[in-house]
Amino acid sequence: MSQKPAAINPAVGSFKKCSHCGLRNLANKSRCARCKQDLSLTLTEAKIQEPLNDCSGEFGQSKVAVILIVSGVLLLVLGLVYMRQRTQATPEPIGEVAVVQPATPDVEKPAKATSQESPQSKEAAAHVLGELRHLQRATESSMTYDEYDEMLTHLKADLNSTLPSYVDHKPSDEVFRREVESMVRDYTAAENWWKTTIRNSSVLSDADRTERLTASWTSAKTHLENAEQALAR
């Protein structure tokens, strides 16, 4: 009895050897199960294809690296532009600025009416003039040095307590005060010279004393008249 030989399945019985890694793959496979190489390529074609695959991989990696670098540069540029715009938009702190007030024309203040004199001021001025006139009349009569010294001391004390009350706020006030002070200086100079002639009576005569005293008292009388005129203005 004859037996037919079993048919061989070409899909099972034949293999394709990978030209790249040498793995035997089933004949119905188009790519190597190990290295994924195209099984239809010959050994020569596989060798040519390998560097192309490597280059494509390297090219892909290089492309990704370039994209990353460009993206980083763009982000950096955008960040710098944003910071610059923010700096320009932020107003700088304003320091203290001196406020210059507009110049105003000088306006003369109306002078205080002279008719509105304080009763206290008028009384003080009248008292001062009364004391000065009294001493001036005494210089024109006979008196001793002690009498003159006592009268002058009393006058100075009286003026120191009364004259500050004389505040009429008129331009003539200062004139009045200056004339009164000049009178007191003349009276004091006469007193000092009188004392000197007493201490040096052997050298200075009565005529020497009278000459200087008369000159000082005459000057004091002139200042008294000026004070009266200033008060009457």
mmCIF file of N, CA and C in Angstrom, residues 65-186:
data_model
loop_
_atom_site.group_PDB
_atom_site.id
_atom_site.type_symbol
_atom_site.label_atom_id
_atom_site.label_comp_id
_atom_site.label_asym_id
_atom_site.label_seq_id
_atom_site.Cartn_x
_atom_site.Cartn_y
_atom_site.Cartn_z
ATOM 1 N N ALA A 65 16.330 68.734 19.694
ATOM 2 C CA ALA A 65 17.211 69.610 20.463
ATOM 3 C C ALA A 65 17.125 71.051 19.975
ATOM 4 N N VAL A 66 17.080 71.199 18.635
ATOM 5 C CA VAL A 66 16.979 72.556 18.064
ATOM 6 C C VAL A 66 15.681 73.213 18.482
ATOM 7 N N ILE A 67 14.594 72.435 18.442
ATOM 8 C CA ILE A 67 13.292 72.980 18.826
ATOM 9 C C ILE A 67 13.313 73.435 20.291
ATOM 10 N N LEU A 68 13.947 72.603 21.157
ATOM 11 C CA LEU A 68 14.035 72.970 22.572
ATOM 12 C C LEU A 68 14.847 74.242 22.777
ATOM 13 N N ILE A 69 15.961 74.355 22.046
ATOM 14 C CA ILE A 69 16.817 75.540 22.185
ATOM 15 C C ILE A 69 16.091 76.788 21.724
ATOM 16 N N VAL A 70 15.445 76.665 20.532
ATOM 17 C CA VAL A 70 14.707 77.822 20.000
ATOM 18 C C VAL A 70 13.592 78.226 20.945
ATOM 19 N N SER A 71 12.898 77.222 21.514
ATOM 20 C CA SER A 71 11.810 77.524 22.451
ATOM 21 C C SER A 71 12.334 78.240 23.687
ATOM 22 N N GLY A 72 13.499 77.780 24.198
ATOM 23 C CA GLY A 72 14.095 78.436 25.369
ATOM 24 C C GLY A 72 14.472 79.876 25.084
ATOM 25 N N VAL A 73 15.072 80.095 23.887
ATOM 26 C CA VAL A 73 15.456 81.462 23.520
ATOM 27 C C VAL A 73 14.237 82.353 23.407
ATOM 28 N N LEU A 74 13.173 81.841 22.775
ATOM 29 C CA LEU A 74 11.946 82.632 22.639
ATOM 30 C C LEU A 74 11.354 82.984 24.000
ATOM 31 N N LEU A 75 11.340 82.004 24.926
ATOM 32 C CA LEU A 75 10.822 82.275 26.265
ATOM 33 C C LEU A 75 11.650 83.336 26.985
ATOM 34 N N LEU A 76 12.983 83.257 26.813
ATOM 35 C CA LEU A 76 13.862 84.241 27.443
ATOM 36 C C LEU A 76 13.600 85.638 26.896
ATOM 37 N N VAL A 77 13.463 85.724 25.545
ATOM 38 C CA VAL A 77 13.201 87.031 24.914
ATOM 39 C C VAL A 77 11.864 87.592 25.373
ATOM 40 N N LEU A 78 10.844 86.726 25.403
ATOM 41 C CA LEU A 78 9.525 87.183 25.853
ATOM 42 C C LEU A 78 9.562 87.660 27.303
ATOM 43 N N GLY A 79 10.338 86.945 28.141
ATOM 44 C CA GLY A 79 10.463 87.363 29.541
ATOM 45 C C GLY A 79 11.125 88.719 29.672
ATOM 46 N N LEU A 80 12.194 88.948 28.888
ATOM 47 C CA LEU A 80 12.879 90.248 28.939
ATOM 48 C C LEU A 80 11.976 91.376 28.473
ATOM 49 N N VAL A 81 11.229 91.106 27.388
ATOM 50 C CA VAL A 81 10.303 92.142 26.877
ATOM 51 C C VAL A 81 9.239 92.459 27.912
ATOM 52 N N TYR A 82 8.723 91.441 28.584
ATOM 53 C CA TYR A 82 7.689 91.652 29.600
ATOM 54 C C TYR A 82 8.230 92.476 30.764
ATOM 55 N N MET A 83 9.439 92.152 31.216
ATOM 56 C CA MET A 83 10.034 92.883 32.330
ATOM 57 C C MET A 83 10.285 94.330 31.962
ATOM 58 N N ARG A 84 10.710 94.555 30.718
ATOM 59 C CA ARG A 84 10.975 95.936 30.276
ATOM 60 C C ARG A 84 9.697 96.752 30.225
ATOM 61 N N GLN A 85 8.632 96.147 29.689
ATOM 62 C CA GLN A 85 7.360 96.853 29.632
ATOM 63 C C GLN A 85 6.826 97.129 31.029
ATOM 64 N N ARG A 86 7.021 96.202 31.929
ATOM 65 C CA ARG A 86 6.545 96.410 33.302
ATOM 66 C C ARG A 86 7.320 97.516 33.993
ATOM 67 N N THR A 87 8.639 97.568 33.736
ATOM 68 C CA THR A 87 9.462 98.622 34.338
ATOM 69 C C THR A 87 9.057 99.986 33.818
ATOM 70 N N GLN A 88 8.791 100.072 32.511
ATOM 71 C CA GLN A 88 8.383 101.352 31.937
ATOM 72 C C GLN A 88 7.013 101.763 32.428
ATOM 73 N N ALA A 89 6.150 100.784 32.675
ATOM 74 C CA ALA A 89 4.791 101.127 33.103
ATOM 75 C C ALA A 89 4.743 101.543 34.554
ATOM 76 N N THR A 90 5.726 101.099 35.362
ATOM 77 C CA THR A 90 5.728 101.453 36.782
ATOM 78 C C THR A 90 6.255 102.855 36.955
ATOM 79 N N PRO A 91 5.497 103.782 37.490
ATOM 80 C CA PRO A 91 5.986 105.163 37.666
ATOM 81 C C PRO A 91 7.072 105.221 38.714
ATOM 82 N N GLU A 92 8.090 105.992 38.438
ATOM 83 C CA GLU A 92 9.171 106.175 39.387
ATOM 84 C C GLU A 92 8.673 106.992 40.568
ATOM 85 N N PRO A 93 9.203 106.701 41.775
ATOM 86 C CA PRO A 93 8.758 107.465 42.938
ATOM 87 C C PRO A 93 9.124 108.929 42.779
ATOM 88 N N ILE A 94 8.174 109.743 43.094
ATOM 89 C CA ILE A 94 8.387 111.183 42.966
ATOM 90 C C ILE A 94 8.932 111.714 44.279
ATOM 91 N N GLY A 95 10.074 112.381 44.189
ATOM 92 C CA GLY A 95 10.669 112.959 45.379
ATOM 93 C C GLY A 95 9.915 114.201 45.810
ATOM 94 N N GLU A 96 10.345 114.745 46.936
ATOM 95 C CA GLU A 96 9.705 115.956 47.430
ATOM 96 C C GLU A 96 10.022 117.116 46.502
ATOM 97 N N VAL A 97 8.990 117.787 46.142
ATOM 98 C CA VAL A 97 9.142 118.926 45.239
ATOM 99 C C VAL A 97 8.795 120.185 46.008
ATOM 100 N N ALA A 98 9.707 121.112 45.952
ATOM 101 C CA ALA A 98 9.452 122.367 46.634
ATOM 102 C C ALA A 98 8.323 123.110 45.933
ATOM 103 N N VAL A 99 7.300 123.440 46.699
ATOM 104 C CA VAL A 99 6.161 124.165 46.147
ATOM 105 C C VAL A 99 6.480 125.646 46.202
ATOM 106 N N VAL A 100 6.545 126.219 45.028
ATOM 107 C CA VAL A 100 6.867 127.637 44.943
ATOM 108 C C VAL A 100 5.569 128.411 44.968
ATOM 109 N N GLN A 101 5.433 129.211 45.977
ATOM 110 C CA GLN A 101 4.239 130.016 46.091
ATOM 111 C C GLN A 101 4.325 131.179 45.120
ATOM 112 N N PRO A 102 3.235 131.479 44.462
ATOM 113 C CA PRO A 102 3.266 132.617 43.534
ATOM 114 C C PRO A 102 3.565 133.906 44.263
ATOM 115 N N ALA A 103 4.402 134.676 43.598
ATOM 116 C CA ALA A 103 4.799 135.941 44.197
ATOM 117 C C ALA A 103 3.598 136.863 44.274
ATOM 118 N N THR A 104 3.452 137.443 45.422
ATOM 119 C CA THR A 104 2.347 138.378 45.615
ATOM 120 C C THR A 104 2.904 139.777 45.747
ATOM 121 N N PRO A 105 2.287 140.701 45.116
ATOM 122 C CA PRO A 105 2.797 142.071 45.206
ATOM 123 C C PRO A 105 2.732 142.584 46.629
ATOM 124 N N ASP A 106 3.759 143.321 46.975
ATOM 125 C CA ASP A 106 3.808 143.903 48.308
ATOM 126 C C ASP A 106 2.700 144.934 48.438
ATOM 127 N N VAL A 107 1.919 144.723 49.417
ATOM 128 C CA VAL A 107 0.830 145.655 49.679
ATOM 129 C C VAL A 107 1.114 146.344 50.994
ATOM 130 N N GLU A 108 1.176 147.599 50.940
ATOM 131 C CA GLU A 108 1.447 148.346 52.150
ATOM 132 C C GLU A 108 0.268 148.200 53.102
ATOM 133 N N LYS A 109 0.605 147.830 54.312
ATOM 134 C CA LYS A 109 -0.437 147.696 55.304
ATOM 135 C C LYS A 109 -0.872 149.089 55.760
ATOM 136 N N PRO A 110 -2.130 149.246 55.908
ATOM 137 C CA PRO A 110 -2.591 150.557 56.356
ATOM 138 C C PRO A 110 -2.064 150.875 57.734
ATOM 139 N N ALA A 111 -1.549 152.055 57.849
ATOM 140 C CA ALA A 111 -0.997 152.475 59.129
ATOM 141 C C ALA A 111 -2.111 152.586 60.149
ATOM 142 N N LYS A 112 -1.752 152.236 61.350
ATOM 143 C CA LYS A 112 -2.736 152.315 62.414
ATOM 144 C C LYS A 112 -3.111 153.766 62.661
ATOM 145 N N ALA A 113 -4.338 153.997 62.820
ATOM 146 C CA ALA A 113 -4.800 155.364 63.005
ATOM 147 C C ALA A 113 -4.182 155.957 64.252
ATOM 148 N N THR A 114 -3.593 157.149 64.086
ATOM 149 C CA THR A 114 -2.927 157.805 65.202
ATOM 150 C C THR A 114 -3.920 158.274 66.250
ATOM 151 N N SER A 115 -5.181 158.378 65.825
ATOM 152 C CA SER A 115 -6.167 158.861 66.783
ATOM 153 C C SER A 115 -6.534 157.792 67.802
ATOM 154 N N GLN A 116 -6.209 156.511 67.478
ATOM 155 C CA GLN A 116 -6.539 155.433 68.383
ATOM 156 C C GLN A 116 -5.388 155.200 69.361
ATOM 157 N N GLU A 117 -4.964 156.173 70.032
ATOM 158 C CA GLU A 117 -3.873 156.039 70.984
ATOM 159 C C GLU A 117 -4.385 155.414 72.265
ATOM 160 N N SER A 118 -3.542 154.556 72.825
ATOM 161 C CA SER A 118 -3.906 153.919 74.084
ATOM 162 C C SER A 118 -3.820 154.939 75.215
ATOM 163 N N PRO A 119 -4.807 154.978 76.069
ATOM 164 C CA PRO A 119 -4.723 155.894 77.218
ATOM 165 C C PRO A 119 -3.497 155.634 78.081
ATOM 166 N N GLN A 120 -3.155 154.334 78.216
ATOM 167 C CA GLN A 120 -1.983 153.990 79.004
ATOM 168 C C GLN A 120 -0.718 154.523 78.357
ATOM 169 N N SER A 121 -0.636 154.421 77.009
ATOM 170 C CA SER A 121 0.528 154.923 76.291
ATOM 171 C C SER A 121 0.643 156.434 76.414
ATOM 172 N N LYS A 122 -0.464 157.144 76.294
ATOM 173 C CA LYS A 122 -0.442 158.599 76.417
ATOM 174 C C LYS A 122 -0.030 159.014 77.830
ATOM 175 N N GLU A 123 -0.509 158.269 78.798
ATOM 176 C CA GLU A 123 -0.154 158.579 80.186
ATOM 177 C C GLU A 123 1.330 158.340 80.431
ATOM 178 N N ALA A 124 1.869 157.237 79.865
ATOM 179 C CA ALA A 124 3.289 156.946 80.046
ATOM 180 C C ALA A 124 4.154 158.024 79.412
ATOM 181 N N ALA A 125 3.794 158.441 78.179
ATOM 182 C CA ALA A 125 4.568 159.478 77.502
ATOM 183 C C ALA A 125 4.526 160.786 78.266
ATOM 184 N N ALA A 126 3.364 161.158 78.785
ATOM 185 C CA ALA A 126 3.243 162.409 79.542
ATOM 186 C C ALA A 126 4.071 162.360 80.828
ATOM 187 N N HIS A 127 4.081 161.168 81.460
ATOM 188 C CA HIS A 127 4.866 161.027 82.689
ATOM 189 C C HIS A 127 6.357 161.139 82.407
ATOM 190 N N VAL A 128 6.819 160.504 81.323
ATOM 191 C CA VAL A 128 8.234 160.562 80.958
ATOM 192 C C VAL A 128 8.650 162.006 80.694
ATOM 193 N N LEU A 129 7.859 162.715 79.909
ATOM 194 C CA LEU A 129 8.205 164.103 79.605
ATOM 195 C C LEU A 129 8.170 164.970 80.859
ATOM 196 N N GLY A 130 7.248 164.693 81.768
ATOM 197 C CA GLY A 130 7.185 165.466 83.007
ATOM 198 C C GLY A 130 8.448 165.301 83.839
ATOM 199 N N GLU A 131 8.953 164.071 83.939
ATOM 200 C CA GLU A 131 10.172 163.826 84.712
ATOM 201 C C GLU A 131 11.387 164.484 84.057
ATOM 202 N N LEU A 132 11.456 164.448 82.757
ATOM 203 C CA LEU A 132 12.590 165.054 82.053
ATOM 204 C C LEU A 132 12.562 166.585 82.174
ATOM 205 N N ARG A 133 11.392 167.155 82.056
ATOM 206 C CA ARG A 133 11.289 168.613 82.194
ATOM 207 C C ARG A 133 11.674 169.058 83.613
ATOM 208 N N HIS A 134 11.255 168.242 84.593
ATOM 209 C CA HIS A 134 11.575 168.577 85.983
ATOM 210 C C HIS A 134 13.084 168.603 86.214
ATOM 211 N N LEU A 135 13.785 167.615 85.690
ATOM 212 C CA LEU A 135 15.236 167.585 85.867
ATOM 213 C C LEU A 135 15.904 168.694 85.070
ATOM 214 N N GLN A 136 15.374 168.986 83.898
ATOM 215 C CA GLN A 136 15.969 170.040 83.081
ATOM 216 C C GLN A 136 15.828 171.408 83.775
ATOM 217 N N ARG A 137 14.676 171.654 84.405
ATOM 218 C CA ARG A 137 14.512 172.910 85.136
ATOM 219 C C ARG A 137 15.451 172.978 86.321
ATOM 220 N N ALA A 138 15.703 171.823 86.932
ATOM 221 C CA ALA A 138 16.606 171.803 88.089
ATOM 222 C C ALA A 138 18.029 172.144 87.690
ATOM 223 N N THR A 139 18.417 171.773 86.469
ATOM 224 C CA THR A 139 19.776 172.095 86.028
ATOM 225 C C THR A 139 19.970 173.596 85.792
ATOM 226 N N GLU A 140 18.871 174.317 85.630
ATOM 227 C CA GLU A 140 18.960 175.743 85.371
ATOM 228 C C GLU A 140 18.905 176.564 86.660
ATOM 229 N N SER A 141 18.848 175.885 87.783
ATOM 230 C CA SER A 141 18.855 176.556 89.085
ATOM 231 C C SER A 141 20.031 176.037 89.908
ATOM 232 N N SER A 142 20.207 176.643 91.073
ATOM 233 C CA SER A 142 21.313 176.229 91.932
ATOM 234 C C SER A 142 20.929 174.976 92.696
ATOM 235 N N MET A 143 21.798 173.987 92.685
ATOM 236 C CA MET A 143 21.610 172.753 93.462
ATOM 237 C C MET A 143 22.966 172.118 93.699
ATOM 238 N N THR A 144 23.017 171.243 94.681
ATOM 239 C CA THR A 144 24.262 170.557 95.001
ATOM 240 C C THR A 144 24.411 169.292 94.155
ATOM 241 N N TYR A 145 25.624 168.723 94.260
ATOM 242 C CA TYR A 145 25.861 167.475 93.507
ATOM 243 C C TYR A 145 24.994 166.352 94.039
ATOM 244 N N ASP A 146 24.837 166.286 95.373
ATOM 245 C CA ASP A 146 24.027 165.209 95.957
ATOM 246 C C ASP A 146 22.573 165.313 95.502
ATOM 247 N N GLU A 147 22.039 166.526 95.433
ATOM 248 C CA GLU A 147 20.666 166.699 94.960
ATOM 249 C C GLU A 147 20.528 166.246 93.494
ATOM 250 N N TYR A 148 21.524 166.640 92.704
ATOM 251 C CA TYR A 148 21.481 166.247 91.285
ATOM 252 C C TYR A 148 21.600 164.733 91.128
ATOM 253 N N ASP A 149 22.493 164.116 91.912
ATOM 254 C CA ASP A 149 22.669 162.664 91.825
ATOM 255 C C ASP A 149 21.396 161.935 92.233
ATOM 256 N N GLU A 150 20.715 162.402 93.266
ATOM 257 C CA GLU A 150 19.476 161.780 93.719
ATOM 258 C C GLU A 150 18.369 161.917 92.665
ATOM 259 N N MET A 151 18.258 163.103 92.059
ATOM 260 C CA MET A 151 17.234 163.321 91.042
ATOM 261 C C MET A 151 17.482 162.446 89.803
ATOM 262 N N LEU A 152 18.761 162.327 89.395
ATOM 263 C CA LEU A 152 19.077 161.515 88.205
ATOM 264 C C LEU A 152 18.826 160.041 88.463
ATOM 265 N N THR A 153 19.174 159.574 89.687
ATOM 266 C CA THR A 153 18.918 158.164 90.017
ATOM 267 C C THR A 153 17.421 157.871 90.000
ATOM 268 N N HIS A 154 16.639 158.775 90.557
ATOM 269 C CA HIS A 154 15.175 158.593 90.553
ATOM 270 C C HIS A 154 14.629 158.613 89.121
ATOM 271 N N LEU A 155 15.155 159.523 88.273
ATOM 272 C CA LEU A 155 14.690 159.603 86.894
ATOM 273 C C LEU A 155 14.955 158.303 86.131
ATOM 274 N N LYS A 156 16.131 157.743 86.272
ATOM 275 C CA LYS A 156 16.471 156.496 85.557
ATOM 276 C C LYS A 156 15.552 155.357 85.981
ATOM 277 N N ALA A 157 15.307 155.229 87.289
ATOM 278 C CA ALA A 157 14.427 154.163 87.766
ATOM 279 C C ALA A 157 13.005 154.362 87.257
ATOM 280 N N ASP A 158 12.561 155.617 87.229
ATOM 281 C CA ASP A 158 11.210 155.906 86.757
ATOM 282 C C ASP A 158 11.055 155.605 85.268
ATOM 283 N N LEU A 159 12.080 155.964 84.490
ATOM 284 C CA LEU A 159 12.024 155.687 83.046
ATOM 285 C C LEU A 159 12.035 154.200 82.757
ATOM 286 N N ASN A 160 12.808 153.436 83.510
ATOM 287 C CA ASN A 160 12.872 151.981 83.290
ATOM 288 C C ASN A 160 11.539 151.298 83.546
ATOM 289 N N SER A 161 10.732 151.864 84.420
ATOM 290 C CA SER A 161 9.439 151.256 84.720
ATOM 291 C C SER A 161 8.304 151.835 83.897
ATOM 292 N N THR A 162 8.484 153.060 83.383
ATOM 293 C CA THR A 162 7.389 153.728 82.681
ATOM 294 C C THR A 162 7.532 153.654 81.168
ATOM 295 N N LEU A 163 8.739 153.808 80.656
ATOM 296 C CA LEU A 163 8.939 153.897 79.209
ATOM 297 C C LEU A 163 8.461 152.658 78.470
ATOM 298 N N PRO A 164 8.594 151.404 78.979
ATOM 299 C CA PRO A 164 8.077 150.240 78.252
ATOM 300 C C PRO A 164 6.570 150.296 78.012
ATOM 301 N N SER A 165 5.843 151.080 78.794
ATOM 302 C CA SER A 165 4.395 151.183 78.597
ATOM 303 C C SER A 165 4.045 152.086 77.428
ATOM 304 N N TYR A 166 5.037 152.828 76.926
ATOM 305 C CA TYR A 166 4.763 153.723 75.805
ATOM 306 C C TYR A 166 4.835 152.932 74.509
ATOM 307 N N VAL A 167 3.695 152.453 74.031
ATOM 308 C CA VAL A 167 3.619 151.676 72.788
ATOM 309 C C VAL A 167 2.450 152.217 71.979
ATOM 310 N N ASP A 168 2.711 153.196 71.160
ATOM 311 C CA ASP A 168 1.662 153.778 70.335
ATOM 312 C C ASP A 168 1.712 153.255 68.909
ATOM 313 N N HIS A 169 2.776 152.471 68.562
ATOM 314 C CA HIS A 169 2.928 151.864 67.233
ATOM 315 C C HIS A 169 2.943 152.907 66.120
ATOM 316 N N LYS A 170 3.563 154.027 66.368
ATOM 317 C CA LYS A 170 3.711 155.044 65.334
ATOM 318 C C LYS A 170 5.182 155.142 64.938
ATOM 319 N N PRO A 171 5.460 155.592 63.717
ATOM 320 C CA PRO A 171 6.866 155.747 63.314
ATOM 321 C C PRO A 171 7.652 156.676 64.231
ATOM 322 N N SER A 172 6.959 157.609 64.871
ATOM 323 C CA SER A 172 7.656 158.561 65.738
ATOM 324 C C SER A 172 8.043 157.960 67.080
ATOM 325 N N ASP A 173 7.561 156.730 67.354
ATOM 326 C CA ASP A 173 7.897 156.105 68.639
ATOM 327 C C ASP A 173 9.399 155.979 68.826
ATOM 328 N N GLU A 174 10.077 155.462 67.789
ATOM 329 C CA GLU A 174 11.516 155.262 67.896
ATOM 330 C C GLU A 174 12.238 156.583 68.060
ATOM 331 N N VAL A 175 11.780 157.613 67.375
ATOM 332 C CA VAL A 175 12.399 158.934 67.521
ATOM 333 C C VAL A 175 12.271 159.395 68.964
ATOM 334 N N PHE A 176 11.099 159.241 69.532
ATOM 335 C CA PHE A 176 10.875 159.647 70.929
ATOM 336 C C PHE A 176 11.808 158.893 71.865
ATOM 337 N N ARG A 177 11.913 157.581 71.671
ATOM 338 C CA ARG A 177 12.769 156.774 72.544
ATOM 339 C C ARG A 177 14.237 157.166 72.402
ATOM 340 N N ARG A 178 14.680 157.390 71.174
ATOM 341 C CA ARG A 178 16.086 157.770 70.973
ATOM 342 C C ARG A 178 16.405 159.114 71.638
ATOM 343 N N GLU A 179 15.507 160.055 71.535
ATOM 344 C CA GLU A 179 15.749 161.358 72.147
ATOM 345 C C GLU A 179 15.807 161.262 73.667
ATOM 346 N N VAL A 180 14.937 160.431 74.227
ATOM 347 C CA VAL A 180 14.945 160.235 75.689
ATOM 348 C C VAL A 180 16.260 159.590 76.133
ATOM 349 N N GLU A 181 16.718 158.589 75.397
ATOM 350 C CA GLU A 181 17.994 157.937 75.745
ATOM 351 C C GLU A 181 19.156 158.916 75.629
ATOM 352 N N SER A 182 19.135 159.779 74.627
ATOM 353 C CA SER A 182 20.208 160.768 74.469
ATOM 354 C C SER A 182 20.210 161.745 75.633
ATOM 355 N N MET A 183 19.041 162.138 76.122
ATOM 356 C CA MET A 183 18.966 163.026 77.283
ATOM 357 C C MET A 183 19.592 162.377 78.508
ATOM 358 N N VAL A 184 19.258 161.095 78.720
ATOM 359 C CA VAL A 184 19.812 160.384 79.890
ATOM 360 C C VAL A 184 21.326 160.295 79.782
ATOM 361 N N ARG A 185 21.852 160.095 78.601
ATOM 362 C CA ARG A 185 23.320 160.050 78.434
ATOM 363 C C ARG A 185 23.944 161.406 78.765
ATOM 364 N N ASP A 186 23.311 162.500 78.306
ATOM 365 C CA ASP A 186 23.855 163.832 78.612
ATOM 366 C C ASP A 186 23.835 164.124 80.109
#
